């Protein structure tokens, strides 16, 4: 009797594994039959100083190029960007159907909004829900980014007055300049590389790891770091009593649960 039970158990396990593998293979085949496509592609010749984007759940990519261009990518025509110019402002909204339950984990409704900017802007404002925000090579006097979940990545840019709000996700900056920065994050990671020295920075996080790495040694800054648990890791040899020089530029960091590293 026991031998029969073991045989039945082995056969059941084997069938489970075989059907599982076949399901994965079939799911991937179905996913490949639903590729994303360009749903909108527009050029703009107007004089544009401001860029405002509501990316919804799409990945938003901003890059430098020869002319203003807006391109949306999605599984079908329902996933389409709507862009208009009004008073020197390029306003873009990403239209997407309401989310539905997807029974195939390999089939993703991948959507992306790509915006090309040819010149310096006075302001840029981007908000999103579950998509990523990727900015590369942009020059603006004022910048504001808001993401509910996902990643905000800023690189090779001049961002002027910088304001970032990330609920649950990741913030990464690299080789980007700003005059001052205000950053708020609830849960996730804040990693800023090649940070310009001697610029006011205000970072407020709940549960997050914060890492600041300066492009050169600060000469006139005050470090006001409050880490609720443990001690912050500050690797700046010239720092004395939390201050360098006259301490004109305040680097303020607050974290409830997390760790702060500065070098």
CSV table of N, CA and C in Angstrom, one decimal, residues 11-28:
chain,number,residue,atom,x,y,z
A,11,UNK,N,4.3,10.2,-9.4
A,11,UNK,CA,3.7,10.5,-10.7
A,11,UNK,C,3.0,11.9,-10.6
A,12,UNK,N,2.4,12.2,-9.5
A,12,UNK,CA,1.7,13.5,-9.3
A,12,UNK,C,2.8,14.6,-9.4
A,13,UNK,N,3.9,14.4,-8.7
A,13,UNK,CA,5.0,15.4,-8.7
A,13,UNK,C,5.5,15.7,-10.1
A,14,UNK,N,5.7,14.5,-10.8
A,14,UNK,CA,6.3,14.6,-12.1
A,14,UNK,C,5.3,15.4,-13.1
A,15,UNK,N,4.0,15.1,-12.9
A,15,UNK,CA,3.0,15.7,-13.8
A,15,UNK,C,3.0,17.2,-13.5
A,16,UNK,N,3.1,17.6,-12.2
A,16,UNK,CA,3.1,19.0,-11.8
A,16,UNK,C,4.3,19.7,-12.4
A,17,UNK,N,5.4,19.1,-12.3
A,17,UNK,CA,6.6,19.8,-12.9
A,17,UNK,C,6.5,19.9,-14.4
A,18,UNK,N,6.1,18.8,-15.1
A,18,UNK,CA,5.9,18.9,-16.6
A,18,UNK,C,4.9,19.9,-17.0
A,19,UNK,N,3.7,19.9,-16.4
A,19,UNK,CA,2.7,20.9,-16.8
A,19,UNK,C,3.2,22.3,-16.4
A,20,UNK,N,3.9,22.5,-15.3
A,20,UNK,CA,4.5,23.8,-15.0
A,20,UNK,C,5.4,24.3,-16.0
A,21,UNK,N,6.3,23.5,-16.5
A,21,UNK,CA,7.3,23.9,-17.6
A,21,UNK,C,6.5,24.2,-18.8
A,22,UNK,N,5.5,23.4,-19.2
A,22,UNK,CA,4.8,23.7,-20.4
A,22,UNK,C,4.0,25.0,-20.3
A,23,UNK,N,3.5,25.3,-19.1
A,23,UNK,CA,2.8,26.6,-18.9
A,23,UNK,C,3.7,27.8,-19.1
A,24,UNK,N,4.9,27.6,-18.6
A,24,UNK,CA,5.9,28.7,-18.7
A,24,UNK,C,6.3,28.9,-20.2
A,25,UNK,N,6.5,27.8,-20.9
A,25,UNK,CA,6.8,28.0,-22.3
A,25,UNK,C,5.7,28.6,-23.1
A,26,UNK,N,4.5,28.1,-22.8
A,26,UNK,CA,3.3,28.7,-23.6
A,26,UNK,C,3.1,30.1,-23.2
A,27,UNK,N,3.3,30.5,-21.9
A,27,UNK,CA,3.1,31.9,-21.5
A,27,UNK,C,4.1,32.8,-22.2
A,28,UNK,N,5.3,32.4,-22.4
A,28,UNK,CA,6.3,33.2,-23.1
A,28,UNK,C,6.0,33.3,-24.5
